Coordinates of C-alpha atoms and ligand atoms in Angstrom, one line a residue:
M16 CA 0.0 0.0 0.0
C17 CA 1.3 3.5 0.5
G18 CA 5.0 3.9 0.2
I19 CA 7.3 6.2 2.1
V20 CA 10.8 7.5 1.3
G21 CA 12.9 10.2 2.9
V22 CA 16.5 11.4 2.7
T23 CA 18.7 13.9 4.5
G24 CA 22.2 15.0 3.6
S25 CA 22.3 14.5 -0.2
D26 CA 22.2 17.2 -2.9
N27 CA 20.5 14.6 -5.0
A28 CA 17.5 14.5 -2.7
V29 CA 14.9 14.9 -5.5
K30 CA 16.4 12.1 -7.6
I31 CA 16.8 9.8 -4.6
L32 CA 13.2 10.4 -3.6
L33 CA 11.8 9.8 -7.1
D34 CA 13.9 6.7 -7.8
G35 CA 12.8 5.4 -4.4
L36 CA 9.1 6.1 -5.1
Q37 CA 9.5 4.4 -8.5
K38 CA 10.8 1.3 -6.7
L39 CA 7.8 1.4 -4.4
E40 CA 5.3 1.6 -7.3
Y41 CA 4.7 -2.1 -7.0
R42 CA 3.0 -1.6 -3.7
G43 CA 0.0 0.0 -5.4
Y44 CA -0.9 3.7 -5.4
D45 CA -3.0 6.3 -7.0
S46 CA -1.2 9.6 -6.4
A47 CA 2.3 10.7 -5.3
G48 CA 4.2 13.6 -4.0
I49 CA 7.5 15.0 -2.6
Y50 CA 8.6 17.8 -0.3
V51 CA 12.2 19.0 -0.5
N52 CA 14.1 21.7 1.3
D53 CA 17.5 23.1 0.3
Q54 CA 18.5 24.4 3.8
S55 CA 18.7 28.0 2.6
G56 CA 15.1 29.0 2.6
E57 CA 14.0 27.4 -0.6
D58 CA 11.5 24.5 -0.5
Y59 CA 9.2 22.8 -2.8
L60 CA 6.0 20.7 -2.5
V61 CA 4.9 18.8 -5.6
K62 CA 2.0 16.4 -5.7
E63 CA 0.1 14.7 -8.6
K64 CA -2.5 12.1 -9.2
G65 CA -1.6 9.0 -11.2
R66 CA 1.8 7.6 -11.7
I67 CA 5.3 8.7 -10.7
A68 CA 5.8 9.6 -14.4
D69 CA 3.0 12.1 -13.9
L70 CA 4.6 13.5 -10.8
K71 CA 7.9 13.8 -12.6
R72 CA 6.3 15.9 -15.3
E73 CA 5.2 18.3 -12.6
I74 CA 8.7 18.7 -11.1
G75 CA 10.4 21.7 -12.8
P76 CA 14.2 22.0 -13.1
D77 CA 14.3 24.5 -10.2
V78 CA 13.0 21.9 -7.7
H79 CA 16.0 20.9 -5.6
G80 CA 17.0 20.2 -2.0
S81 CA 19.1 18.1 0.3
T82 CA 16.5 16.9 2.7
G83 CA 13.1 15.6 1.6
I84 CA 10.2 13.2 2.0
G85 CA 8.1 11.4 -0.6
H86 CA 5.0 9.3 -0.7
T87 CA 2.9 7.1 -2.9
R88 CA -0.7 7.1 -1.7
W89 CA -3.3 4.3 -1.9
A90 CA -6.5 6.1 -1.1
T91 CA -8.2 5.2 2.2
H92 CA -9.7 8.4 3.6
G93 CA -10.8 10.6 0.8
V94 CA -10.9 10.4 -3.0
V95 CA -7.9 10.3 -5.3
S96 CA -6.9 14.0 -5.7
V97 CA -3.9 16.3 -5.5
D98 CA -5.3 17.8 -2.3
N99 CA -5.5 14.3 -0.7
A100 CA -2.0 13.3 -1.9
H101 CA 0.9 13.4 0.6
P102 CA 2.9 15.2 1.9
Q103 CA 0.1 16.8 3.9
V104 CA 1.1 20.2 5.2
S105 CA 0.1 22.2 8.3
K106 CA -1.9 25.5 7.8
D107 CA 1.2 27.7 8.5
N108 CA 3.3 25.7 6.0
R109 CA 5.7 24.6 8.7
F110 CA 5.2 20.9 9.1
Y111 CA 5.1 18.3 6.2
L112 CA 4.0 14.8 6.9
V113 CA 3.8 11.5 4.9
H114 CA 1.8 8.6 6.4
N115 CA 1.1 5.0 5.7
G116 CA -1.8 3.4 7.6
V117 CA -5.0 4.5 9.2
I118 CA -5.7 6.7 12.2
D119 CA -8.9 5.3 13.8
N120 CA -9.8 8.4 15.9
F121 CA -9.1 11.1 13.4
Q122 CA -12.6 12.5 13.5
E123 CA -12.5 12.8 17.3
L124 CA -9.0 14.5 17.1
K125 CA -10.4 16.9 14.6
S126 CA -13.4 17.9 16.7
D127 CA -11.6 17.9 20.0
Y128 CA -8.4 19.8 19.1
L129 CA -8.8 21.3 15.6
S130 CA -12.3 22.8 15.3
D131 CA -10.8 26.2 14.3
V132 CA -8.4 24.8 11.7
P133 CA -9.3 25.1 8.0
F134 CA -8.7 21.7 6.3
T135 CA -7.7 21.4 2.7
S136 CA -8.0 17.6 2.3
Q137 CA -10.2 14.7 3.5
T138 CA -7.3 12.7 4.9
D139 CA -6.6 11.5 8.4
T140 CA -3.0 12.5 7.7
E141 CA -3.8 16.2 7.5
V142 CA -5.5 15.8 11.0
V143 CA -2.2 14.6 12.4
V144 CA 0.0 17.2 10.8
Q145 CA -2.4 20.0 11.9
L146 CA -2.4 18.5 15.4
I147 CA 1.5 18.5 15.5
D148 CA 1.5 22.1 14.4
K149 CA -1.2 23.1 17.0
L150 CA 0.8 21.4 19.8
A151 CA 4.0 23.1 18.7
V152 CA 2.5 26.6 18.5
E153 CA 0.1 26.5 21.4
E154 CA 2.2 24.5 23.9
N155 CA 5.5 26.0 22.6
L156 CA 6.9 22.5 21.8
N157 CA 9.8 21.8 19.4
A158 CA 9.0 19.5 16.5
H159 CA 10.2 16.4 18.3
D160 CA 8.1 17.0 21.4
A161 CA 5.0 18.0 19.4
F162 CA 5.4 14.8 17.3
V163 CA 5.7 12.6 20.4
K164 CA 2.7 14.3 22.1
A165 CA 0.6 13.9 19.0
L166 CA 1.5 10.2 18.8
T167 CA 0.1 9.7 22.3
L168 CA -3.2 11.0 21.2
L169 CA -3.7 8.6 18.3
K170 CA -5.8 5.6 19.1
G171 CA -5.9 2.0 17.9
S172 CA -3.9 2.9 14.8
S173 CA -1.5 1.4 12.4
Y174 CA 0.8 3.9 11.0
G175 CA 4.2 4.8 9.6
F176 CA 5.0 8.6 9.8
L177 CA 7.8 10.6 8.3
L178 CA 7.8 14.3 9.3
M179 CA 9.7 17.4 8.4
D180 CA 9.8 20.8 10.1
R181 CA 10.6 23.8 7.9
E182 CA 12.3 25.5 10.9
D183 CA 14.7 22.6 11.3
P184 CA 15.0 21.5 7.7
D185 CA 17.8 18.9 7.8
T186 CA 15.9 16.7 10.3
L187 CA 13.5 13.8 9.6
Y188 CA 11.3 12.5 12.4
V189 CA 10.0 8.9 12.1
A190 CA 7.6 6.8 14.0
K191 CA 5.8 3.5 13.2
N192 CA 3.2 1.2 14.6
K193 CA 2.3 -2.1 12.9
S194 CA 3.6 -0.7 9.6
P195 CA 6.9 -1.3 7.9
L196 CA 9.5 1.4 8.0
L197 CA 13.3 1.2 7.8
V198 CA 16.1 3.7 8.2
G199 CA 19.0 3.2 5.7
V200 CA 22.4 4.3 6.9
G201 CA 24.7 6.2 4.5
D202 CA 28.0 8.0 4.7
G203 CA 27.1 11.6 5.5
F204 CA 23.5 11.0 4.6
N205 CA 20.7 8.8 5.8
V206 CA 17.5 7.6 4.2
V207 CA 14.1 6.2 5.3
C208 CA 11.9 3.8 3.3
S209 CA 8.9 1.4 3.6
D210 CA 10.9 -1.3 1.9
A211 CA 14.7 -1.7 1.5
L212 CA 14.2 -2.2 -2.2
A213 CA 13.6 1.5 -2.5
M214 CA 17.0 2.6 -1.3
L215 CA 19.3 -0.2 -2.5
R216 CA 21.1 2.2 -4.8
E217 CA 22.0 4.4 -1.8
T218 CA 22.8 1.8 0.9
H219 CA 22.7 -1.9 1.9
D220 CA 22.7 -1.2 5.6
F221 CA 19.4 -0.7 7.4
L222 CA 18.1 -0.2 10.9
E223 CA 14.9 -2.0 11.9
L224 CA 12.4 0.1 13.8
M225 CA 10.2 -1.1 16.5
D226 CA 6.6 -0.2 17.1
G227 CA 6.3 2.9 19.4
E228 CA 9.8 4.2 18.8
V229 CA 10.5 7.7 17.7
V230 CA 13.6 8.3 15.5
T231 CA 15.3 11.6 14.8
I232 CA 17.5 11.5 11.7
K233 CA 20.1 14.1 10.6
P234 CA 22.7 13.7 7.8
D235 CA 25.2 12.3 10.2
S236 CA 23.2 11.0 13.2
I237 CA 20.3 8.7 13.9
K238 CA 18.7 8.8 17.4
I239 CA 16.3 6.1 18.3
E240 CA 14.1 6.5 21.4
D241 CA 11.7 3.9 22.9
K242 CA 8.2 4.9 23.9
D243 CA 9.4 6.1 27.3
G244 CA 12.0 8.4 25.8
N245 CA 15.1 6.1 26.5
L246 CA 17.8 6.0 24.0
V247 CA 18.1 2.7 22.1
E248 CA 21.3 1.3 20.5
R249 CA 20.7 -1.0 17.6
D250 CA 23.0 -2.7 15.0
T251 CA 22.3 -2.4 11.4
F252 CA 21.4 -5.4 9.2
H253 CA 22.9 -5.9 5.8
V254 CA 20.5 -6.5 2.8
D255 CA 22.4 -8.7 0.5
M256 CA 20.5 -8.0 -2.7
N257 CA 21.7 -6.4 -5.9
A258 CA 19.8 -3.3 -6.8
D259 CA 19.6 -4.7 -10.4
E260 CA 17.5 -7.7 -9.1
T261 CA 14.7 -5.2 -8.8
D262 CA 15.0 -4.1 -12.5
K263 CA 12.9 -5.8 -15.1
G264 CA 15.6 -5.9 -17.7
T265 CA 14.3 -6.6 -21.2
Y266 CA 10.9 -7.9 -19.9
P267 CA 7.9 -5.7 -20.7
F268 CA 6.5 -6.4 -17.2
Y269 CA 7.8 -7.8 -14.0
M270 CA 5.1 -10.4 -13.9
L271 CA 6.5 -12.2 -16.9
K272 CA 10.0 -12.0 -15.5
E273 CA 8.8 -13.5 -12.2
I274 CA 6.9 -16.3 -14.0
D275 CA 10.0 -17.1 -15.9
E276 CA 12.1 -17.1 -12.7
Q277 CA 10.2 -20.0 -11.2
P278 CA 12.5 -22.8 -12.3
N279 CA 15.4 -21.1 -10.7
V280 CA 13.5 -20.4 -7.5
M281 CA 12.8 -24.2 -7.3
R282 CA 16.5 -24.9 -7.8
K283 CA 17.5 -22.3 -5.2
L284 CA 15.1 -23.8 -2.6
A285 CA 16.6 -27.2 -3.2
Q286 CA 20.1 -25.7 -2.7
V287 CA 19.1 -23.8 0.5
Y288 CA 16.8 -26.4 2.2
L289 CA 18.3 -29.7 1.0
S290 CA 21.5 -31.4 2.0
E291 CA 23.9 -32.8 -0.6
T292 CA 22.2 -36.2 -0.2
G293 CA 18.8 -34.6 -0.8
E294 CA 17.5 -34.6 2.8
P295 CA 15.7 -31.5 4.1
V296 CA 17.7 -29.2 6.3
I297 CA 15.2 -27.8 8.7
S298 CA 16.2 -26.9 12.3
D299 CA 15.6 -29.5 15.0
K300 CA 13.9 -26.9 17.1
L301 CA 11.3 -26.1 14.5
L302 CA 10.7 -29.8 13.8
S303 CA 10.4 -30.7 17.5
S304 CA 7.9 -27.8 18.0
M305 CA 5.8 -29.1 15.1
K306 CA 6.0 -32.7 16.2
Q307 CA 4.4 -31.8 19.5
A308 CA 1.4 -30.3 17.7
D309 CA -1.8 -32.2 17.3
R310 CA -3.0 -29.9 14.6
I311 CA -1.5 -27.5 12.1
Y312 CA -3.3 -24.2 11.4
I313 CA -2.2 -22.5 8.2
V314 CA -3.2 -18.8 8.0
G315 CA -2.9 -16.5 5.0
A316 CA -4.6 -14.1 2.6
G317 CA -5.3 -14.2 -1.1
T318 CA -2.7 -16.1 -3.0
S319 CA -1.0 -17.1 0.2
Y320 CA -4.2 -18.6 1.5
H321 CA -4.4 -20.6 -1.8
A322 CA -0.8 -21.9 -1.2
G323 CA -2.0 -22.9 2.2
L324 CA -4.8 -25.1 0.7
V325 CA -2.1 -27.0 -1.2
G326 CA -0.1 -27.2 2.1
K327 CA -2.9 -28.9 3.9
R328 CA -2.8 -31.8 1.5
L329 CA 1.0 -32.0 1.8
F330 CA 1.0 -31.9 5.6
E331 CA -1.8 -34.4 5.9
N332 CA -0.3 -36.8 3.4
L333 CA 3.3 -36.7 4.4
T334 CA 2.9 -36.2 8.2
Q335 CA -0.6 -37.5 9.0
T336 CA -1.1 -34.3 11.1
P337 CA -4.6 -32.8 10.7
T338 CA -4.3 -29.4 9.1
E339 CA -6.7 -26.6 8.7
V340 CA -6.3 -23.6 6.4
H341 CA -7.8 -20.2 7.3
I342 CA -8.2 -16.8 5.6
S343 CA -6.5 -14.5 8.0
S344 CA -9.1 -11.7 8.0
E345 CA -11.8 -14.3 9.0
F346 CA -9.7 -16.1 11.6
A347 CA -8.8 -12.9 13.3
Y348 CA -12.4 -12.2 14.4
E349 CA -14.1 -15.6 14.2
Q350 CA -11.4 -17.9 15.7
P351 CA -12.3 -21.6 15.3
I352 CA -12.1 -23.8 18.4
L353 CA -8.5 -24.7 18.6
S354 CA -7.0 -28.1 19.3
K355 CA -5.1 -28.8 22.5
K356 CA -1.7 -28.3 20.9
P357 CA -2.0 -26.1 17.8
F358 CA 1.0 -25.0 15.7
F359 CA 0.5 -22.0 13.4
I360 CA 2.0 -21.5 10.0
F361 CA 1.7 -18.0 8.5
L362 CA 2.1 -17.7 4.8
S363 CA 2.9 -14.2 3.6
Q364 CA 5.0 -13.1 0.6
S365 CA 5.5 -9.6 2.1
G366 CA 5.5 -10.5 5.7
E367 CA 3.5 -7.3 6.3
T368 CA -0.1 -8.2 5.7
A369 CA -2.1 -6.6 8.4
D370 CA -4.9 -9.3 8.4
S371 CA -2.3 -12.0 9.1
R372 CA -0.5 -10.0 11.6
E373 CA -3.7 -9.5 13.6
V374 CA -3.9 -13.3 13.9
L375 CA -0.3 -13.6 14.9
V376 CA -0.7 -11.0 17.7
N377 CA -3.5 -13.2 19.1
V378 CA -1.5 -16.4 18.7
N379 CA 1.5 -14.8 20.5
A380 CA -0.8 -13.5 23.3
A381 CA -2.1 -17.0 23.8
G382 CA 1.5 -18.4 24.0
Y383 CA 1.4 -20.6 20.9
E384 CA 4.4 -21.3 18.7
S385 CA 4.3 -20.3 15.1
L386 CA 6.3 -20.3 11.8
T387 CA 6.2 -17.5 9.2
I388 CA 7.0 -18.5 5.6
T389 CA 7.9 -15.3 3.9
N390 CA 9.9 -13.7 1.1
V391 CA 11.1 -10.7 3.2
Q392 CA 13.8 -11.1 5.8
N393 CA 13.1 -9.0 9.0
S394 CA 9.5 -8.4 8.0
T395 CA 7.0 -7.9 10.8
L396 CA 5.5 -11.4 10.5
S397 CA 9.0 -12.9 10.4
R398 CA 10.1 -11.0 13.5
E399 CA 7.1 -11.8 15.5
A400 CA 6.7 -15.5 14.8
T401 CA 8.8 -18.1 16.7
Y402 CA 10.4 -19.4 13.5
T403 CA 10.9 -18.1 10.0
L404 CA 11.6 -19.9 6.7
L405 CA 12.5 -17.6 3.8
L406 CA 11.1 -18.1 0.3
H407 CA 14.4 -17.1 -1.4
A408 CA 12.3 -16.1 -4.4
G409 CA 14.0 -12.7 -5.0
P410 CA 11.9 -9.6 -4.9
E411 CA 8.4 -10.0 -6.2
I412 CA 7.4 -6.6 -7.7
A413 CA 4.3 -7.4 -9.8
V414 CA 1.2 -7.0 -7.7
A415 CA 0.0 -10.4 -8.9
S416 CA 1.9 -13.0 -7.0
T417 CA 3.4 -15.9 -9.0
K418 CA 6.9 -17.1 -7.9
A419 CA 6.0 -16.5 -4.2
Y420 CA 3.0 -18.9 -4.5
T421 CA 5.1 -21.7 -6.0
A422 CA 7.9 -21.0 -3.5
Q423 CA 5.5 -21.2 -0.6
I424 CA 4.2 -24.6 -1.9
A425 CA 7.7 -25.9 -2.4
I426 CA 8.7 -25.0 1.1
E427 CA 5.6 -26.6 2.5
A428 CA 6.6 -29.7 0.6
I429 CA 10.1 -29.7 2.0
L430 CA 8.8 -29.0 5.6
A431 CA 6.2 -31.7 5.3
K432 CA 8.8 -34.2 4.1
A433 CA 11.1 -33.3 7.0
L434 CA 8.4 -33.5 9.6
G435 CA 7.0 -36.8 8.2
E436 CA 10.4 -38.4 8.0
S437 CA 11.3 -37.3 11.5
D438 CA 8.2 -39.2 12.6
N439 CA 9.0 -42.3 10.5
Q440 CA 6.0 -41.8 8.2
I441 CA 6.5 -44.2 5.3
V442 CA 4.9 -41.9 2.7
A443 CA 7.3 -39.2 3.7
Q444 CA 10.3 -41.6 3.6
R445 CA 9.3 -42.6 0.0
F446 CA 8.8 -39.0 -1.1
D447 CA 12.0 -38.0 -2.9
I448 CA 11.8 -34.3 -2.5
R449 CA 15.1 -33.6 -4.4
Q450 CA 14.0 -35.5 -7.4
Q451 CA 10.6 -33.8 -7.3
L452 CA 11.9 -30.3 -7.1
G453 CA 14.2 -31.1 -10.0
L454 CA 11.3 -32.4 -12.0
V455 CA 9.2 -29.4 -11.1
A456 CA 12.0 -27.0 -12.2
T457 CA 12.4 -28.7 -15.6
G458 CA 8.6 -29.0 -15.9
I459 CA 8.0 -25.3 -15.3
Q460 CA 10.8 -24.5 -17.8
A461 CA 9.1 -26.6 -20.5
I462 CA 5.8 -24.7 -19.8
V463 CA 7.3 -21.3 -19.9
D464 CA 9.3 -22.2 -23.1
A465 CA 6.0 -22.9 -24.8
K466 CA 4.3 -19.7 -23.7
S467 CA 3.4 -18.6 -27.2
E468 CA 0.7 -21.3 -27.3
I469 CA -0.8 -19.9 -24.1
E470 CA -0.6 -16.4 -25.5
Q471 CA -2.6 -17.6 -28.5
L472 CA -5.3 -19.2 -26.2
A473 CA -5.5 -15.9 -24.4
K474 CA -6.0 -14.0 -27.6
D475 CA -8.5 -16.5 -29.0
D476 CA -10.8 -17.0 -26.0
F477 CA -10.2 -14.5 -23.3
L478 CA -10.0 -11.0 -24.7
N479 CA -13.7 -10.6 -25.3
T480 CA -15.2 -12.6 -22.5
S481 CA -16.5 -11.1 -19.4
N482 CA -16.6 -14.5 -17.5
A483 CA -14.4 -17.5 -17.2
F484 CA -14.4 -20.5 -14.9
Y485 CA -11.7 -22.8 -13.7
I486 CA -12.9 -26.2 -12.4
G487 CA -11.2 -29.1 -10.7
R488 CA -11.3 -31.5 -7.8
S489 CA -9.1 -31.7 -4.7
L490 CA -5.7 -30.2 -5.4
D491 CA -7.0 -29.1 -8.8
W492 CA -9.7 -27.2 -7.1
S493 CA -7.2 -25.4 -4.9
V494 CA -5.3 -24.4 -8.0
S495 CA -8.5 -23.3 -9.7
L496 CA -9.1 -20.8 -7.0
E497 CA -5.6 -19.3 -7.5
A498 CA -5.9 -19.4 -11.3
A499 CA -9.2 -17.5 -11.1
L500 CA -7.8 -14.9 -8.7
K501 CA -4.9 -14.3 -11.1
L502 CA -7.2 -13.8 -14.1
K503 CA -9.6 -11.5 -12.3
E504 CA -7.0 -9.3 -10.6
I505 CA -5.0 -8.4 -13.7
S506 CA -7.4 -8.8 -16.6
Y507 CA -10.7 -7.8 -14.9
V508 CA -12.4 -10.9 -16.3
Q509 CA -15.0 -12.1 -13.8
A510 CA -13.4 -15.5 -13.1
E511 CA -14.2 -18.1 -10.4
G512 CA -12.7 -21.4 -9.4
F513 CA -15.2 -24.1 -8.7
A514 CA -15.1 -27.6 -7.3
S515 CA -16.2 -29.3 -10.4
G516 CA -18.6 -31.6 -8.5
E517 CA -20.4 -28.5 -7.3
L518 CA -21.3 -27.3 -10.8
K519 CA -24.6 -29.1 -11.1
H520 CA -25.6 -27.9 -7.6
G521 CA -26.0 -24.3 -8.9
T522 CA -23.1 -22.7 -10.7
I523 CA -23.6 -24.4 -14.0
A524 CA -26.5 -21.9 -14.5
L525 CA -23.8 -19.4 -15.2
I526 CA -22.6 -21.1 -18.4
E527 CA -23.5 -19.3 -21.6
E528 CA -22.6 -19.8 -25.3
G529 CA -18.8 -19.4 -25.5
T530 CA -18.0 -19.0 -21.8
P531 CA -14.5 -20.3 -21.3
V532 CA -14.3 -23.2 -18.8
I533 CA -10.8 -24.4 -18.0
G534 CA -10.6 -27.9 -16.4
I535 CA -7.5 -28.7 -14.4
I536 CA -6.9 -32.5 -14.4
T537 CA -3.9 -33.8 -12.5
Q538 CA -5.4 -36.2 -9.9
A539 CA -5.9 -39.8 -11.2
K540 CA -8.8 -40.5 -8.8
T541 CA -10.9 -37.6 -10.0
A542 CA -9.7 -37.1 -13.6
G543 CA -12.7 -38.9 -15.2
L544 CA -15.2 -37.1 -13.0
T545 CA -13.8 -33.6 -14.0
R546 CA -13.8 -34.6 -17.6
S547 CA -17.5 -35.5 -17.3
N548 CA -18.2 -32.2 -15.6
L549 CA -16.4 -30.4 -18.5
Q550 CA -18.6 -32.3 -21.0
E551 CA -21.7 -31.1 -19.0
T552 CA -20.6 -27.5 -19.4
M553 CA -19.8 -28.0 -23.1
A554 CA -23.3 -29.4 -23.7
R555 CA -24.5 -26.0 -22.4
G556 CA -22.3 -24.0 -24.8
A557 CA -19.0 -23.6 -22.8
K558 CA -15.7 -23.3 -24.6
I559 CA -13.6 -26.0 -23.0
I560 CA -9.9 -25.8 -22.3
T561 CA -7.9 -28.5 -20.5
I562 CA -4.7 -28.4 -18.5
V563 CA -3.8 -32.0 -17.9
S564 CA -0.9 -34.1 -16.5
E565 CA 0.9 -36.1 -19.1
N566 CA -0.2 -39.5 -17.6
L567 CA -3.8 -38.5 -17.7
A568 CA -3.7 -36.7 -21.1
K569 CA -6.0 -37.6 -24.0
N570 CA -6.0 -36.5 -27.6
G571 CA -7.3 -33.0 -28.0
D572 CA -6.1 -31.7 -24.5
N573 CA -4.9 -28.1 -24.7
I574 CA -2.0 -27.9 -22.3
V575 CA -0.2 -31.1 -21.2
L576 CA 2.0 -30.8 -18.1
P577 CA 5.2 -32.8 -17.6
E578 CA 4.8 -35.6 -15.0
V579 CA 5.6 -35.1 -11.3
D580 CA 4.3 -36.6 -8.1
E581 CA 0.5 -35.9 -7.8
L582 CA 1.2 -33.9 -4.6
M583 CA 3.5 -31.6 -6.5
T584 CA 1.2 -31.0 -9.5
P585 CA 0.0 -27.5 -8.3
L586 CA 3.5 -26.3 -9.0
L587 CA 3.1 -27.0 -12.6
S588 CA -0.6 -26.6 -13.3
V589 CA -0.7 -23.1 -11.9
V590 CA 2.0 -21.9 -14.4
P591 CA -0.2 -21.9 -17.6
T592 CA -2.9 -20.1 -15.6
Q593 CA -0.4 -17.4 -14.6
L594 CA 0.5 -17.0 -18.3
L595 CA -3.1 -17.0 -19.4
A596 CA -3.8 -14.2 -17.0
Y597 CA -0.7 -12.3 -18.0
Y598 CA -1.4 -12.5 -21.8
T599 CA -5.1 -11.6 -21.3
S600 CA -4.1 -8.5 -19.4
L601 CA -1.3 -7.7 -21.8
H602 CA -3.5 -7.9 -24.9
K603 CA -6.3 -6.0 -23.3
G604 CA -3.7 -3.2 -23.0
L605 CA -3.8 -3.1 -19.2
D606 CA -1.1 -2.3 -16.8
V607 CA -0.2 -5.9 -15.9
D608 CA 2.0 -5.1 -13.0
K609 CA -0.2 -2.5 -11.3
P610 CA -3.8 -3.6 -11.6
R611 CA -6.4 -1.0 -10.6
N612 CA -7.4 -0.7 -7.0
L613 CA -4.8 -3.2 -5.7
A614 CA -1.7 -2.9 -3.6
K615 CA 1.2 -5.3 -3.3
S616 CA 1.6 -5.1 0.4
V617 CA -1.7 -4.8 2.2
T618 CA -0.8 -3.1 5.5
V619 CA -4.3 -2.1 6.6
E620 CA -7.1 -4.4 7.7
Ligands
LIG727 C1 -2.6 -11.9 -5.4 C2 -1.8 -11.5 -4.2 C3 -2.5 -11.3 -3.0 C4 -1.6 -11.6 -1.8 C5 -2.3 -11.2 -0.5 C6 -1.5 -11.6 0.7 O1 -1.8 -12.1 -6.5 O2 -0.6 -11.3 -4.3 O3 -3.7 -12.0 -2.9 O4 -1.3 -13.0 -1.8 O5 -2.5 -9.8 -0.5 O6 -0.2 -11.0 0.7 P1 1.0 -11.6 1.4 O7 1.3 -12.9 0.8 O8 2.1 -10.6 1.2 O9 0.6 -11.8 2.9

């Protein structure tokens, strides 16, 4: 969602801010802005609706400075407009604030403290910046103290703030609560960002910030205070990632690059999580915690939830441990009755999803152990869970998740194999994970190498349809849900994933002449049944497309998948559906990587 950047101590502030905002574009946004100050009385506030390219057009050659803040806004309070874009500014043009998150009591703050203040936006952020100003002026507080006092008045909020004071223009003030924000440490300059990716061209050394801390940053100093005002010492952590990894190279969109990267992600996971002899390398502590559990609860949102559905089958097959999968936003407020010894697995590409974090906070309060499987080192869900396994997928920039989904499933498979084997489960002992990951890697490669056939399918059957349905049974149904989500989120085709047995209980009424129905068929037990269900839709005018494992394929099938163990088929069957969504979006002329209304990292509930 919203992205925050800041810098102090560099004559290149405007460029650093704009480059940083560009790197944060993937998070999703609808307007953007910067404020820069040159320390000698000149300052500039520029905001624009639309893309960073639109903002750049508004920035004249005179705009310069050495300290500044920038923001990409994903509208929550108030429409998309220049007035509502950040930075928000106090009425006397003294304080400039960018903000990620939501202030729950902003209406009360407005009426209790600011009834005499003229507001120029509909945002909760403006309430906070006007409040800071009011406290500074009326209580004669400096920027730091006014900021701290304002923070104490915010209720039940998740936020990341970055503040500048025109009267102290080389200083950045930072605070966060349940929202990602990092300080990057430079030589003679310092930066602030919502995601290290935004500042990798400036530094690789970052300081993690904790909820409730207030940080004062100058070009050559960083002061961290805890919520009681005590100074905090903290070591930096090094982000070992090449800034070029975040470029899309010759690819037209990140999504295609990320789909193509999946074979290498599978190989990387085998390298990181398997020994030379092919045995899983998972810490004994994690395995012994999981072995004590009588039930596994997998929690996630969107695509991560879908990866959890596949995980259920892996854990139940290879470890015989009953496994439940839950949507985080539902679990958080309608918690199921838990077993006596639950173990929680959080799936989250970003590690920042507010819905999932809400569950983790409750899990921690109840004293249960948990594991986060995430792509982002040091992310909130990683820090707050008992254990972390990293996806090692490399940065995923496109809003539509692809390689993180397959990496999540691969790690679930490795973990289930390790757990089952440590419990002498014969199915797990026989499951050759190294061989399977190898087959998956070459299998995905074969599918992406034949992408032009899928592009043709997209052109023939998906550009003019308003509906499409994926159908399948068991694991194929789980993949159908993910396939449908991919198609709808980037191509805006109304797509659904159905359990194929359910069609005749209601949903078959939706089939019209020419409606594409894609059957996923990888499970021997149910292959015949799904084929019959496809025939039923065809008899009612549907345009049938099949995605089938080689051993179950028949003449006339559209996409034939190389053979892997039945448990691993989601890793292959999902790939054509990713490509189908990609090419449909591409040929409809849409912005594949940044679909409307969506954000990459969903940091509000
Ligand atoms: C869809 C997609 C989302 C995310 C969801 C959870 O392509 O990416 O559905 O999966 O917002 O995000 P994470 O995995 O970061 O918790």
